[in-house]
C-alpha cells in the first residue's frame, strides 16, 4: 500500500488482509506517474499508460525482499523466476486497471463517508486515537500530513469498492448445492469385470520381424539422449584448505583463546529469602527492611538446616516461598546482577550475607552446582583443526577465485594449468543438458551444464567460464567427447522394444475380450458378478476414467452398461444398477453452501477483472516479458 503500511507491517496486518488486494501490499501506489515515461521500455500497457520494465523489476525486487524478511531462512531465488516475475507484472496491471476503473466509476468516498469508514473499520484500529481521530504521530513519522493520508486512504477505499459488489454477490440456491454435491459425492451401485492387460502378456510371443517393424515405426521412443564426456575442476574451501599446514602450537592457541566454546555452561541452584524493599522507598523504610533481613540471616546461620522452613514463613517472594525459597537451576544472565554475582561467587552449601537488589534484601543458600566442565584439547582437536583450516581457506578464497576465473578463460584450451597452479583435482563425468536424477554437487548445477552445452564449449571447444555453483564454490568444465541425440539400434534396445510390443498386443487382446463381453452384457447373453458401491470420494481403487464413465451413465430408463478402454492397462466393463443417497457431510449442507458461494464469488471476481482488463485495454508486451524470462533463466 502506501509507505506507512509498508513500513508498519505488523501493525497493519488486519488492514492488509481485509482492505486491499495483494498487489497493493507488494507494490504500493507511488510510482505510477512514472509509468508513462516513454524513454523506458514498457512491459505492459493499460490504455495509454505504460508499466515500464524498470518499474516492473523494481516492484518485483520489493516483493522478493518482502518474502526474504518474512521467511529469513528461505532461498529467495525460488521467487526470482520467470513465472514469479510474470505474476508480479500481472498484479501491477491489475492494480492499474482497478485504479482507472475507480476513477471512471467515481467510487471514491466523500469526506463524511471516509471519516465514517475510518472510524468503524476494525482494520484501522491501530491508526486511531481513543476518540476515533487519526493518530498524527504515526503518520507524521512517515512524512505524511493528515491530508495526504486521507487522500491515499480514499484511493484505497475507492479501489476496494470496485470489487465489493462482485465479491459480496456470491449466492447459491439449495438446488445448486444439491447438484454440485451430487456430482462429487453421489454413490452408485454397480457390477464390473476387469480385463487386465497384464494377464494376457504371458501368451504373447512376438516375432523378430514384429519387433523390427515396431522399432522402425517408433524410432523416436528409443533415442539415446545427447551426452557429453567432460573434464571439470572445482574450487572450494575444501580444495584450498588441503595444502594449509597447521602446527600444534597454532591449534593449542586457538583452543586457549576460545576456551569458553569448549566449556559447558555452568548452572547453579539456589534458595533465597526475600525481604521486599523497593529502591524508591524512603531510606528509613529500607533500613528497617535490611535490619529484618539481618535478623533472619543470624537465625538461619545458627541453624542452617532450617533455611527452607524459615523461607516458607518469612520470605516475601510469593513465587518461591512455598518451595522453601528454591529457585531451581539457572545460568548467568537470568537473575539481577547483585544476586547473580553473589550466587556465582559462593561455594555449595554456603549461606550468603544480606544481598541488596532493586527488589529488596536477599539471603541466599547455594544448594547445587552443575556444568562448567572443560573439554580437553585432545577431545576437540579435530574440530579445531577443521575450523581453523576453513577460516584460513575463506581468507584465501577470494584471491584464488580470481586466479581460477582468469586462468580458465585465458588458457581456454585446457584445464590442466589451473589444476597445476592451484593444486586442484581434475574430474571426469558423462552429463546431459539437465542434471541426471539423483545428481548432487557440481553435477547438479543447471548453470554449469548450460555452459557446457553452450556454443563456446560445444562448438568452439573452449573451457567454460568459471561458474559459481554454490557458496564459496566455483567450477569450470570442458567437453572431451560429444554425442548428439541419436536413434538406438534394435540390438541395443531389444528388451525394451519387446516389452513395448507385448504391452501393446496384450492391451489389444484385453480390449477385444472386453468389447465382446460388453456386447454380451448389453444383449442379455451374459452377466457381471462383482458388485461394488463407488463415488468420487470412494473410488474403490478404480481408475479415474472408469469412475467418470460410471457417474456419467444415464440410468433413468434402467441399468446402463459401459465399457472403458484403459489403453495398456486393459479394459473394464461396468453395469450401473442404481443411484444411492450420498452420505451426509460432517458440517452439513449449509457449510458446503457457504464454501460453494465463496468459490463462485471468487470465479465471478476473476471474470469481472478479466472484463475490466479488456475494457481498459490492458496488454502485456510479450517480447519484453520473453526477454526478461531469458535473462532470469540465463546461467
Coordinates of C-alpha atoms in Angstrom, one line a residue:
X1 CA 0.0 0.0 0.0
X2 CA 1.4 3.4 0.8
X3 CA 4.7 4.0 2.7
X4 CA 3.1 3.9 6.2
X5 CA 1.6 0.5 5.7
X6 CA 4.6 -1.0 4.1
X7 CA 6.8 0.1 7.0
X8 CA 4.4 -0.9 9.7
X9 CA 3.6 -4.4 8.5
X10 CA 2.8 -5.9 11.9
X11 CA 0.5 -3.1 12.9
X12 CA -1.3 -3.1 9.6
X13 CA -1.8 -6.8 9.1
X14 CA -5.5 -6.6 9.5
X15 CA -5.7 -3.7 7.1
X16 CA -3.6 -5.7 4.5
X17 CA -5.9 -8.7 4.7
X18 CA -9.3 -7.0 4.9
X19 CA -8.9 -3.8 3.0
X20 CA -6.8 -4.3 -0.1
X21 CA -5.9 -6.8 -2.7
X22 CA -2.5 -8.5 -2.6
X23 CA -1.0 -6.3 -5.4
X24 CA -1.3 -3.2 -3.2
X25 CA 0.7 -4.9 -0.4
X26 CA 3.5 -5.7 -2.8
X27 CA 3.8 -2.6 -4.8
X28 CA 2.2 0.5 -3.3
X29 CA 0.6 3.3 -5.3
X30 CA 3.6 5.6 -5.7
X31 CA 5.4 5.4 -8.9
X32 CA 2.5 5.1 -11.3
X33 CA 3.3 8.6 -12.5
X34 CA 6.5 7.2 -13.9
X35 CA 4.7 4.5 -16.0
X36 CA 4.1 6.9 -18.9
X37 CA 7.8 7.7 -19.3
X38 CA 8.2 6.7 -23.0
X39 CA 12.0 6.7 -22.7
X40 CA 11.7 3.4 -20.8
X41 CA 10.7 0.1 -22.4
X42 CA 7.2 -0.8 -21.5
X43 CA 6.4 -4.3 -20.3
X44 CA 2.6 -3.7 -20.3
X45 CA 0.1 -1.1 -21.3
X46 CA -3.2 -0.1 -19.7
X47 CA -4.8 2.2 -22.2
X48 CA -2.3 4.9 -22.9
X49 CA -0.4 4.4 -19.7
X50 CA 2.6 2.1 -19.6
X51 CA 4.3 -0.1 -17.0
X52 CA 8.0 0.2 -17.7
X53 CA 10.4 -2.7 -17.4
X54 CA 12.3 -0.8 -14.8
X55 CA 9.2 -0.3 -12.7
X56 CA 8.3 -3.9 -13.1
X57 CA 11.7 -5.1 -12.0
X58 CA 11.8 -2.7 -9.1
X59 CA 8.4 -3.9 -7.9
X60 CA 9.5 -7.5 -8.1
X61 CA 12.6 -6.8 -6.1
X62 CA 10.4 -5.2 -3.4
X63 CA 8.3 -8.4 -3.4
X64 CA 11.4 -10.6 -3.2
X65 CA 12.8 -8.5 -0.3
X66 CA 9.4 -8.7 1.5
X67 CA 9.5 -12.5 1.2
X68 CA 13.1 -12.6 2.5
X69 CA 12.1 -10.6 5.6
X70 CA 9.1 -12.8 6.3
X71 CA 11.0 -16.0 5.8
X72 CA 14.6 -15.4 6.7
X73 CA 15.8 -18.9 6.0
X74 CA 14.2 -19.3 2.6
X75 CA 16.2 -19.2 -0.6
X76 CA 14.9 -16.0 -2.3
X77 CA 16.0 -17.5 -5.7
X78 CA 12.8 -19.5 -5.5
X79 CA 10.9 -16.3 -6.0
X80 CA 13.2 -14.8 -8.6
X81 CA 12.0 -17.0 -11.6
X82 CA 10.3 -16.0 -14.9
X83 CA 7.0 -17.3 -13.5
X84 CA 7.2 -15.3 -10.4
X85 CA 8.2 -12.2 -12.3
X86 CA 5.2 -12.6 -14.7
X87 CA 2.9 -12.9 -11.7
X88 CA 4.3 -9.6 -10.4
X89 CA 3.6 -7.9 -13.8
X90 CA 0.1 -9.3 -13.8
X91 CA -0.6 -7.8 -10.4
X92 CA 0.8 -4.5 -11.4
X93 CA -1.5 -4.5 -14.5
X94 CA -4.5 -5.5 -12.3
X95 CA -3.7 -2.7 -9.8
X96 CA -3.5 0.0 -12.5
X97 CA -6.8 -1.3 -14.1
X98 CA -8.6 -1.1 -10.8
X99 CA -7.4 2.4 -10.2
X100 CA -8.5 3.6 -13.6
X101 CA -11.9 1.9 -13.1
X102 CA -12.3 3.5 -9.7
X103 CA -11.6 6.9 -11.2
X104 CA -14.1 6.4 -14.0
X105 CA -16.8 5.0 -11.8
X106 CA -16.3 7.7 -9.2
X107 CA -16.2 5.2 -6.3
X108 CA -14.1 7.4 -4.0
X109 CA -15.9 8.1 -0.8
X110 CA -16.7 11.7 0.2
X111 CA -15.2 13.3 3.3
X112 CA -18.1 12.3 5.7
X113 CA -18.2 8.7 4.4
X114 CA -14.4 8.4 4.5
X115 CA -14.4 9.6 8.1
X116 CA -17.1 7.1 9.0
X117 CA -15.3 4.2 7.3
X118 CA -12.1 5.1 9.1
X119 CA -13.7 5.2 12.5
X120 CA -15.7 2.0 12.1
X121 CA -13.2 -0.2 10.1
X122 CA -11.7 -2.8 12.5
X123 CA -8.6 -2.9 10.4
X124 CA -7.9 0.7 11.1
X125 CA -8.0 0.3 14.9
X126 CA -4.2 0.6 15.1
X127 CA -4.2 4.0 13.4
X128 CA -7.0 5.6 15.6
X129 CA -6.7 7.5 18.8
X130 CA -9.2 6.6 21.6
X131 CA -11.5 9.4 20.3
X132 CA -11.5 7.9 16.8
X133 CA -9.3 10.5 15.3
X134 CA -6.2 9.8 13.2
X135 CA -3.0 9.2 15.2
X136 CA -1.0 12.1 13.7
X137 CA 2.3 10.9 15.3
X138 CA 2.2 7.6 13.4
X139 CA 1.6 9.2 10.0
X140 CA 3.9 12.1 10.7
X141 CA 6.7 9.6 11.3
X142 CA 6.3 8.6 7.7
X143 CA 6.4 12.2 6.4
X144 CA 2.7 12.3 5.7
X145 CA 0.2 15.0 6.7
X146 CA -3.4 14.2 7.6
X147 CA -4.4 15.4 4.1
X148 CA -2.0 13.1 2.3
X149 CA -3.0 10.1 4.5
X150 CA -6.7 10.8 3.9
X151 CA -6.2 11.0 0.1
X152 CA -4.3 7.8 0.0
X153 CA -6.9 6.1 2.1
X154 CA -9.7 7.5 -0.1
X155 CA -8.0 5.9 -3.1
X156 CA -7.7 2.5 -1.5
X157 CA -11.4 2.5 -0.4
X158 CA -12.3 3.5 -4.0
X159 CA -10.4 0.5 -5.4
X160 CA -11.9 -1.8 -2.8
X161 CA -15.4 -0.6 -3.8
X162 CA -14.8 -1.6 -7.5
X163 CA -14.7 -5.2 -6.5
X164 CA -17.0 -5.2 -3.4
X165 CA -20.2 -5.6 -5.5
X166 CA -18.9 -8.7 -7.2
X167 CA -17.1 -10.2 -4.2
X168 CA -20.1 -9.9 -1.9
X169 CA -22.6 -11.2 -4.5
X170 CA -22.0 -14.9 -4.1
X171 CA -25.3 -16.7 -3.6
X172 CA -26.1 -20.3 -4.4
X173 CA -29.6 -21.7 -4.2
X174 CA -30.0 -25.0 -2.3
X175 CA -30.9 -26.8 -5.5
X176 CA -27.5 -25.8 -7.0
X177 CA -25.8 -27.1 -3.8
X178 CA -27.5 -30.4 -4.2
X179 CA -26.5 -30.7 -7.8
X180 CA -22.9 -29.8 -7.0
X181 CA -22.6 -32.2 -4.1
X182 CA -24.3 -35.0 -6.0
X183 CA -21.6 -34.6 -8.7
X184 CA -18.9 -35.0 -6.1
X185 CA -20.4 -37.4 -3.5
X186 CA -23.2 -39.3 -5.3
X187 CA -22.9 -43.1 -4.8
X188 CA -23.7 -45.7 -7.4
X189 CA -24.0 -49.4 -7.1
X190 CA -22.5 -51.3 -10.0
X191 CA -21.3 -54.7 -11.2
X192 CA -18.0 -54.8 -13.1
X193 CA -15.5 -57.1 -14.8
X194 CA -11.8 -56.3 -15.3
X195 CA -9.8 -57.4 -18.3
X196 CA -6.2 -56.6 -17.2
X197 CA -3.7 -56.5 -20.0
X198 CA -1.0 -58.0 -17.7
X199 CA -3.0 -61.2 -17.6
X200 CA -2.5 -61.6 -21.4
X201 CA 1.2 -60.9 -21.6
X202 CA 2.4 -64.4 -20.9
X203 CA 0.6 -65.7 -24.0
X204 CA 2.2 -63.3 -26.4
X205 CA 5.4 -64.3 -28.3
X206 CA 6.2 -61.6 -30.8
X207 CA 8.5 -62.5 -33.8
X208 CA 11.7 -60.7 -34.6
X209 CA 10.0 -59.2 -37.7
X210 CA 7.3 -57.7 -35.4
X211 CA 10.0 -56.3 -33.2
X212 CA 11.9 -54.8 -36.1
X213 CA 8.7 -53.3 -37.6
X214 CA 7.7 -51.7 -34.2
X215 CA 11.2 -50.4 -33.7
X216 CA 11.2 -48.7 -37.1
X217 CA 7.8 -47.2 -36.7
X218 CA 8.6 -45.9 -33.2
X219 CA 12.2 -44.8 -33.5
X220 CA 11.5 -41.7 -31.5
X221 CA 10.8 -43.8 -28.4
X222 CA 14.2 -45.3 -28.5
X223 CA 16.6 -42.4 -28.7
X224 CA 19.9 -42.0 -26.9
X225 CA 19.8 -38.5 -25.3
X226 CA 22.5 -36.0 -26.0
X227 CA 25.6 -36.7 -23.9
X228 CA 29.0 -35.1 -23.3
X229 CA 32.0 -36.6 -21.6
X230 CA 33.6 -33.7 -19.7
X231 CA 36.5 -32.8 -17.6
X232 CA 35.8 -30.4 -14.8
X233 CA 37.6 -28.8 -11.9
X234 CA 36.1 -27.5 -8.6
X235 CA 37.5 -24.6 -6.5
X236 CA 36.0 -24.6 -3.0
X237 CA 37.1 -24.2 0.6
X238 CA 38.0 -27.9 0.9
X239 CA 40.3 -27.7 -2.1
X240 CA 42.0 -24.6 -0.9
X241 CA 42.4 -25.9 2.6
X242 CA 44.2 -29.1 1.6
X243 CA 47.6 -27.5 1.5
X244 CA 47.2 -25.4 4.6
X245 CA 49.7 -26.6 7.3
X246 CA 48.8 -26.1 11.0
X247 CA 51.1 -26.5 13.9
X248 CA 50.2 -27.9 17.3
X249 CA 51.0 -24.5 18.8
X250 CA 48.5 -22.8 16.5
X251 CA 45.8 -25.2 17.4
X252 CA 46.5 -25.0 21.1
X253 CA 46.5 -21.2 20.9
X254 CA 43.1 -21.3 19.2
X255 CA 41.8 -23.6 21.9
X256 CA 43.0 -21.3 24.7
X257 CA 41.6 -18.2 23.1
X258 CA 38.2 -19.9 22.6
X259 CA 38.0 -21.9 25.8
X260 CA 34.5 -20.7 26.6
X261 CA 33.3 -22.6 23.5
X262 CA 34.6 -25.8 24.8
X263 CA 33.2 -25.4 28.3
X264 CA 29.7 -26.5 29.3
X265 CA 27.7 -23.6 30.6
X266 CA 27.7 -23.5 34.4
X267 CA 24.3 -23.5 36.2
X268 CA 23.6 -23.1 39.9
X269 CA 20.7 -23.9 42.1
X270 CA 19.9 -21.6 45.0
X271 CA 17.2 -20.9 47.5
X272 CA 16.6 -17.4 48.9
X273 CA 14.6 -15.5 51.5
X274 CA 13.5 -12.1 50.2
X275 CA 12.5 -9.1 52.4
X276 CA 10.9 -6.6 49.9
X277 CA 12.1 -3.0 49.8
X278 CA 11.6 -1.1 46.7
X279 CA 14.5 1.1 45.6
X280 CA 12.3 4.2 45.6
X281 CA 11.2 3.7 49.2
X282 CA 12.4 6.2 51.9
X283 CA 15.8 5.3 53.4
X284 CA 14.3 4.7 56.8
X285 CA 11.9 2.0 55.5
X286 CA 14.7 0.3 53.5
X287 CA 16.9 0.4 56.6
X288 CA 14.1 -1.3 58.6
X289 CA 13.8 -4.0 55.9
X290 CA 17.5 -4.6 56.0
X291 CA 17.5 -4.9 59.8
X292 CA 14.8 -7.6 59.5
X293 CA 16.9 -9.4 56.9
X294 CA 20.0 -9.3 59.1
X295 CA 18.0 -10.8 62.0
X296 CA 16.7 -13.6 59.7
X297 CA 20.3 -14.2 58.5
X298 CA 21.5 -14.6 62.1
X299 CA 18.7 -17.1 62.7
X300 CA 19.5 -19.3 59.7
X301 CA 23.2 -19.3 60.3
X302 CA 22.6 -20.7 63.8
X303 CA 20.5 -23.5 62.3
X304 CA 21.4 -23.8 58.5
X305 CA 19.1 -26.9 58.2
X306 CA 16.1 -24.6 59.0
X307 CA 16.6 -22.4 55.9
X308 CA 13.7 -23.9 53.9
X309 CA 11.3 -23.7 56.8
X310 CA 12.3 -20.0 57.6
X311 CA 11.9 -19.2 53.9
X312 CA 8.4 -20.6 53.9
X313 CA 7.4 -18.4 56.9
X314 CA 9.5 -15.3 56.3
X315 CA 10.2 -14.8 52.6
X316 CA 8.1 -12.3 50.8
X317 CA 8.8 -13.8 47.3
X318 CA 5.4 -15.4 46.8
X319 CA 6.8 -17.4 43.8
X320 CA 9.4 -19.4 45.7
X321 CA 8.4 -19.2 49.4
X322 CA 6.1 -22.2 49.1
X323 CA 9.0 -24.2 47.8
X324 CA 11.2 -23.3 50.7
X325 CA 12.8 -20.5 48.7
X326 CA 14.0 -22.8 45.9
X327 CA 14.6 -21.1 42.6
X328 CA 15.8 -24.1 40.6
X329 CA 18.8 -24.2 38.3
X330 CA 19.7 -21.1 36.4
X331 CA 22.7 -19.8 34.4
X332 CA 24.3 -16.4 34.1
X333 CA 22.2 -13.6 32.8
X334 CA 19.0 -14.9 34.4
X335 CA 18.9 -13.1 37.7
X336 CA 19.5 -9.4 38.6
X337 CA 23.3 -8.7 38.7
X338 CA 23.8 -8.3 42.5
X339 CA 22.0 -11.6 43.1
X340 CA 23.9 -13.4 40.3
X341 CA 27.3 -12.1 41.4
X342 CA 26.7 -13.4 44.9
X343 CA 25.5 -16.8 43.7
X344 CA 28.4 -17.4 41.3
X345 CA 30.9 -16.4 44.0
X346 CA 29.6 -18.8 46.6
X347 CA 30.5 -22.4 47.4
X348 CA 28.0 -25.2 47.6
X349 CA 26.2 -25.3 51.0
X350 CA 27.2 -21.7 51.8
X351 CA 24.8 -19.1 53.1
X352 CA 25.4 -15.5 51.8
X353 CA 25.4 -12.2 53.6
X354 CA 22.4 -10.0 53.1
X355 CA 22.4 -9.0 49.4
X356 CA 20.7 -5.8 48.2
X357 CA 18.9 -5.6 44.9
X358 CA 16.2 -3.4 43.4
X359 CA 13.6 -5.9 44.8
X360 CA 14.9 -5.7 48.4
X361 CA 17.2 -7.8 50.5
X362 CA 18.1 -11.4 49.8
X363 CA 19.6 -14.2 52.0
X364 CA 20.9 -16.9 49.6
X365 CA 21.8 -20.5 50.1
X366 CA 23.7 -22.2 47.3
X367 CA 22.4 -25.8 47.0
X368 CA 23.8 -27.2 43.7
X369 CA 26.5 -26.5 41.1
X370 CA 26.3 -28.2 37.6
X371 CA 28.2 -27.7 34.4
X372 CA 31.3 -25.7 33.9
X373 CA 33.4 -28.7 32.8
X374 CA 36.0 -28.0 30.1
X375 CA 36.5 -30.5 27.2
X376 CA 40.2 -31.5 27.0
X377 CA 42.2 -30.3 24.0
X378 CA 42.6 -33.8 22.7
X379 CA 38.8 -34.3 22.5
X380 CA 38.2 -31.2 20.3
X381 CA 41.5 -31.1 18.4
X382 CA 40.0 -32.4 15.1
X383 CA 37.1 -30.0 15.4
X384 CA 39.5 -27.1 16.0
X385 CA 41.7 -28.1 13.0
X386 CA 38.7 -28.2 10.7
X387 CA 37.5 -24.7 11.9
X388 CA 40.9 -23.1 11.6
X389 CA 41.6 -24.7 8.2
X390 CA 38.2 -23.5 7.0
X391 CA 38.8 -19.9 8.3
X392 CA 42.2 -19.7 6.6
X393 CA 40.7 -21.1 3.4
X394 CA 38.0 -18.5 3.4
X395 CA 40.6 -15.7 3.6
X396 CA 42.4 -17.2 0.6
X397 CA 39.3 -18.0 -1.4
X398 CA 38.7 -14.5 -3.0
X399 CA 42.3 -14.4 -4.4
X400 CA 42.1 -18.0 -5.5
X401 CA 38.7 -17.4 -7.2
X402 CA 40.1 -14.5 -9.2
X403 CA 43.1 -16.6 -10.4
X404 CA 40.8 -19.5 -11.2
X405 CA 38.5 -17.3 -13.3
X406 CA 41.3 -15.7 -15.2
X407 CA 43.2 -19.0 -15.9
X408 CA 40.2 -21.0 -17.2
X409 CA 39.4 -18.0 -19.5
X410 CA 42.8 -17.1 -20.7
X411 CA 44.1 -20.6 -21.2
X412 CA 40.9 -21.8 -22.7
X413 CA 42.1 -25.0 -24.4
X414 CA 42.9 -26.9 -21.2
X415 CA 42.1 -27.1 -17.5
X416 CA 45.5 -28.6 -16.6
X417 CA 47.2 -25.2 -16.0
X418 CA 44.6 -24.2 -13.3
X419 CA 44.8 -27.7 -11.8
X420 CA 48.6 -27.4 -11.5
X421 CA 48.6 -23.8 -10.3
X422 CA 46.0 -24.2 -7.5
X423 CA 46.7 -27.9 -6.8
X424 CA 43.2 -28.9 -7.7
X425 CA 41.8 -32.3 -8.8
X426 CA 40.7 -32.9 -12.4
X427 CA 37.4 -34.9 -12.5
X428 CA 35.5 -36.6 -15.4
X429 CA 31.9 -37.3 -15.9
X430 CA 29.2 -38.0 -18.5
X431 CA 26.5 -35.4 -18.4
X432 CA 23.4 -34.3 -20.3
X433 CA 21.8 -30.9 -20.7
X434 CA 19.9 -31.3 -17.5
X435 CA 21.0 -32.8 -14.2
X436 CA 20.7 -36.6 -14.0
X437 CA 18.2 -38.0 -11.4
X438 CA 20.0 -38.1 -8.1
X439 CA 22.8 -35.9 -9.2
X440 CA 24.5 -33.9 -6.4
X441 CA 27.1 -31.2 -6.0
X442 CA 28.6 -29.7 -9.1
X443 CA 26.9 -32.1 -11.5
X444 CA 23.5 -30.9 -10.2
X445 CA 24.2 -27.3 -11.3
X446 CA 22.0 -26.3 -14.2
X447 CA 24.2 -23.2 -14.7
X448 CA 27.3 -25.4 -15.3
X449 CA 25.5 -27.8 -17.6
X450 CA 24.1 -24.9 -19.6
X451 CA 27.6 -23.5 -20.0
X452 CA 28.9 -27.0 -21.0
X453 CA 26.4 -27.2 -23.9
X454 CA 26.8 -23.5 -24.8
X455 CA 28.4 -22.6 -28.1
X456 CA 31.8 -21.6 -26.7
X457 CA 32.2 -25.1 -25.1
X458 CA 30.3 -27.2 -27.6
X459 CA 31.3 -25.6 -30.9
X460 CA 34.5 -23.7 -30.2
X461 CA 35.9 -26.4 -27.8
X462 CA 36.8 -23.9 -25.1
X463 CA 36.7 -24.2 -21.4
X464 CA 33.5 -22.9 -19.8
X465 CA 33.8 -19.7 -17.8
X466 CA 34.2 -20.1 -14.1
X467 CA 30.7 -20.8 -12.8
X468 CA 29.6 -20.1 -9.3
X469 CA 27.8 -23.4 -8.3
X470 CA 27.4 -22.8 -4.6
X471 CA 28.6 -20.7 -1.7
X472 CA 32.4 -20.4 -1.9
X473 CA 32.4 -22.9 -4.7
X474 CA 33.3 -22.4 -8.4
X475 CA 33.7 -24.8 -11.3
X476 CA 34.8 -24.9 -14.9
X477 CA 34.5 -27.7 -17.4
X478 CA 35.4 -28.6 -21.0
X479 CA 34.0 -31.2 -23.4
X480 CA 36.2 -34.2 -24.1
X481 CA 33.6 -36.1 -26.2
X482 CA 30.2 -35.1 -27.5
X483 CA 27.5 -37.5 -28.6
X484 CA 24.4 -35.9 -30.2
X485 CA 21.0 -37.5 -29.6
X486 CA 20.5 -40.4 -31.9
X487 CA 18.3 -43.4 -32.5
X488 CA 19.4 -46.6 -30.9
X489 CA 19.8 -49.8 -32.9
X490 CA 17.3 -52.6 -32.3
X491 CA 20.1 -54.7 -30.7
X492 CA 20.7 -52.0 -28.1
X493 CA 17.1 -51.8 -27.1
X494 CA 15.8 -55.2 -27.9
X495 CA 14.3 -55.9 -24.5
X496 CA 12.6 -52.5 -24.3
X497 CA 11.1 -53.0 -27.8
X498 CA 9.9 -56.5 -26.9
X499 CA 8.3 -55.2 -23.7
X500 CA 6.5 -52.4 -25.7
X501 CA 5.2 -54.9 -28.3
X502 CA 4.0 -57.3 -25.6
X503 CA 2.2 -54.5 -23.8
X504 CA 0.6 -53.2 -27.0
X505 CA -0.6 -56.7 -28.1
X506 CA -1.8 -57.6 -24.6
X507 CA -3.8 -54.4 -24.4
X508 CA -5.3 -55.2 -27.8
X509 CA -6.4 -58.7 -26.6
X510 CA -7.8 -57.3 -23.4
X511 CA -9.8 -54.7 -25.4
X512 CA -11.1 -57.3 -27.7
X513 CA -12.3 -59.6 -24.9
X514 CA -13.7 -56.6 -23.1
X515 CA -15.7 -55.3 -26.1
X516 CA -17.0 -58.8 -26.6
X517 CA -18.2 -59.0 -23.0
X518 CA -19.7 -55.5 -23.3
X519 CA -21.9 -56.7 -26.2
X520 CA -22.9 -59.8 -24.4
X521 CA -24.0 -57.9 -21.3
X522 CA -25.9 -55.3 -23.2
X523 CA -27.8 -58.0 -25.1
X524 CA -28.5 -60.0 -22.0
X525 CA -26.4 -63.0 -23.1
X526 CA -24.1 -62.6 -20.1
X527 CA -24.0 -61.0 -16.7
X528 CA -21.5 -59.5 -14.3
X529 CA -21.0 -60.8 -10.8
X530 CA -18.8 -58.5 -8.7
X531 CA -20.9 -55.7 -7.1
X532 CA -19.4 -52.5 -5.6
X533 CA -20.6 -49.1 -4.5
X534 CA -18.5 -46.1 -5.6
X535 CA -18.4 -42.4 -5.5
X536 CA -15.7 -39.8 -6.5
X537 CA -14.5 -39.7 -2.9
X538 CA -14.7 -43.5 -2.5
X539 CA -13.4 -44.9 -5.9
X540 CA -12.6 -48.4 -4.5
X541 CA -9.3 -48.3 -6.4
X542 CA -11.0 -47.8 -9.8
X543 CA -9.2 -45.6 -12.4
X544 CA -10.5 -42.1 -12.9
X545 CA -11.7 -42.9 -16.3
X546 CA -14.0 -45.7 -15.0
X547 CA -15.4 -43.5 -12.2
X548 CA -16.2 -40.7 -14.7
X549 CA -17.9 -43.1 -17.1
X550 CA -19.9 -44.8 -14.3
X551 CA -21.1 -41.5 -12.8
X552 CA -22.0 -40.1 -16.3
X553 CA -24.1 -43.1 -17.2
X554 CA -27.8 -42.3 -17.6
X555 CA -29.9 -44.9 -15.7
X556 CA -33.2 -43.1 -15.9
X557 CA -34.5 -45.9 -18.1
X558 CA -32.9 -48.7 -16.1
X559 CA -29.4 -50.1 -15.6
X560 CA -26.7 -48.9 -18.0
X561 CA -23.7 -50.8 -19.3
X562 CA -20.5 -49.0 -20.1
X563 CA -17.1 -50.1 -21.4
X564 CA -13.9 -48.2 -20.6
X565 CA -10.7 -48.7 -22.6
X566 CA -7.7 -48.1 -20.3
X567 CA -5.1 -48.5 -23.1
X568 CA -2.1 -50.6 -21.9
X569 CA -3.8 -51.2 -18.6
X570 CA -6.6 -53.1 -20.1
X571 CA -10.4 -52.8 -20.3
X572 CA -13.3 -52.7 -17.8
X573 CA -17.0 -53.5 -18.3
X574 CA -19.4 -52.0 -15.8
X575 CA -23.1 -52.2 -15.3
X576 CA -24.6 -49.3 -13.3
X577 CA -27.5 -50.7 -11.3
X578 CA -28.8 -47.8 -9.2
X579 CA -28.1 -44.5 -7.6
X580 CA -27.7 -44.4 -3.8
X581 CA -28.2 -41.4 -1.5
X582 CA -24.9 -39.6 -0.8
X583 CA -23.5 -39.7 2.6
X584 CA -24.2 -36.6 4.8
X585 CA -21.4 -34.1 5.2
X586 CA -19.9 -33.6 8.7
X587 CA -20.6 -29.9 8.6
X588 CA -24.0 -30.2 6.8
X589 CA -25.1 -28.8 3.5
X590 CA -25.1 -25.2 5.0
X591 CA -21.4 -25.2 5.4
X592 CA -20.9 -26.6 1.9
X593 CA -23.3 -23.9 0.5
X594 CA -21.1 -21.2 2.1
X595 CA -18.0 -22.7 0.6
X596 CA -19.5 -23.1 -2.8
X597 CA -20.8 -19.5 -2.6
X598 CA -17.2 -18.3 -1.8
X599 CA -15.8 -20.3 -4.8
X600 CA -18.5 -18.8 -7.1
X601 CA -17.8 -15.3 -5.9
X602 CA -14.1 -15.8 -6.5
X603 CA -14.7 -17.1 -10.0
X604 CA -17.0 -14.1 -10.7
X605 CA -14.4 -11.7 -9.4
X606 CA -11.8 -13.2 -11.7
X607 CA -14.2 -12.9 -14.6
X608 CA -15.0 -9.3 -13.7
X609 CA -11.3 -8.5 -13.5
X610 CA -10.8 -10.0 -17.0
X611 CA -13.6 -7.9 -18.3
X612 CA -12.1 -4.7 -16.8
X613 CA -8.7 -5.5 -18.3
X614 CA -10.4 -5.8 -21.7
X615 CA -12.4 -2.6 -21.2
X616 CA -9.3 -0.6 -20.2
X617 CA -7.2 -2.2 -23.0
X618 CA -4.7 -3.9 -20.7
X619 CA -2.0 -5.6 -22.8
X620 CA 1.3 -7.4 -21.9
X621 CA 4.2 -6.7 -24.2
X622 CA 5.2 -10.3 -24.8
X623 CA 8.6 -9.5 -26.4
X624 CA 9.7 -7.7 -23.2
X625 CA 8.4 -10.5 -21.0
X626 CA 10.3 -13.1 -23.0
X627 CA 13.4 -11.0 -22.8
X628 CA 13.2 -10.8 -19.0
X629 CA 12.4 -14.6 -18.8
X630 CA 15.5 -15.4 -20.8
X631 CA 17.6 -13.1 -18.6
X632 CA 16.2 -14.8 -15.5
X633 CA 16.9 -18.3 -16.9
X634 CA 20.5 -17.5 -18.1
X635 CA 23.4 -19.0 -16.1

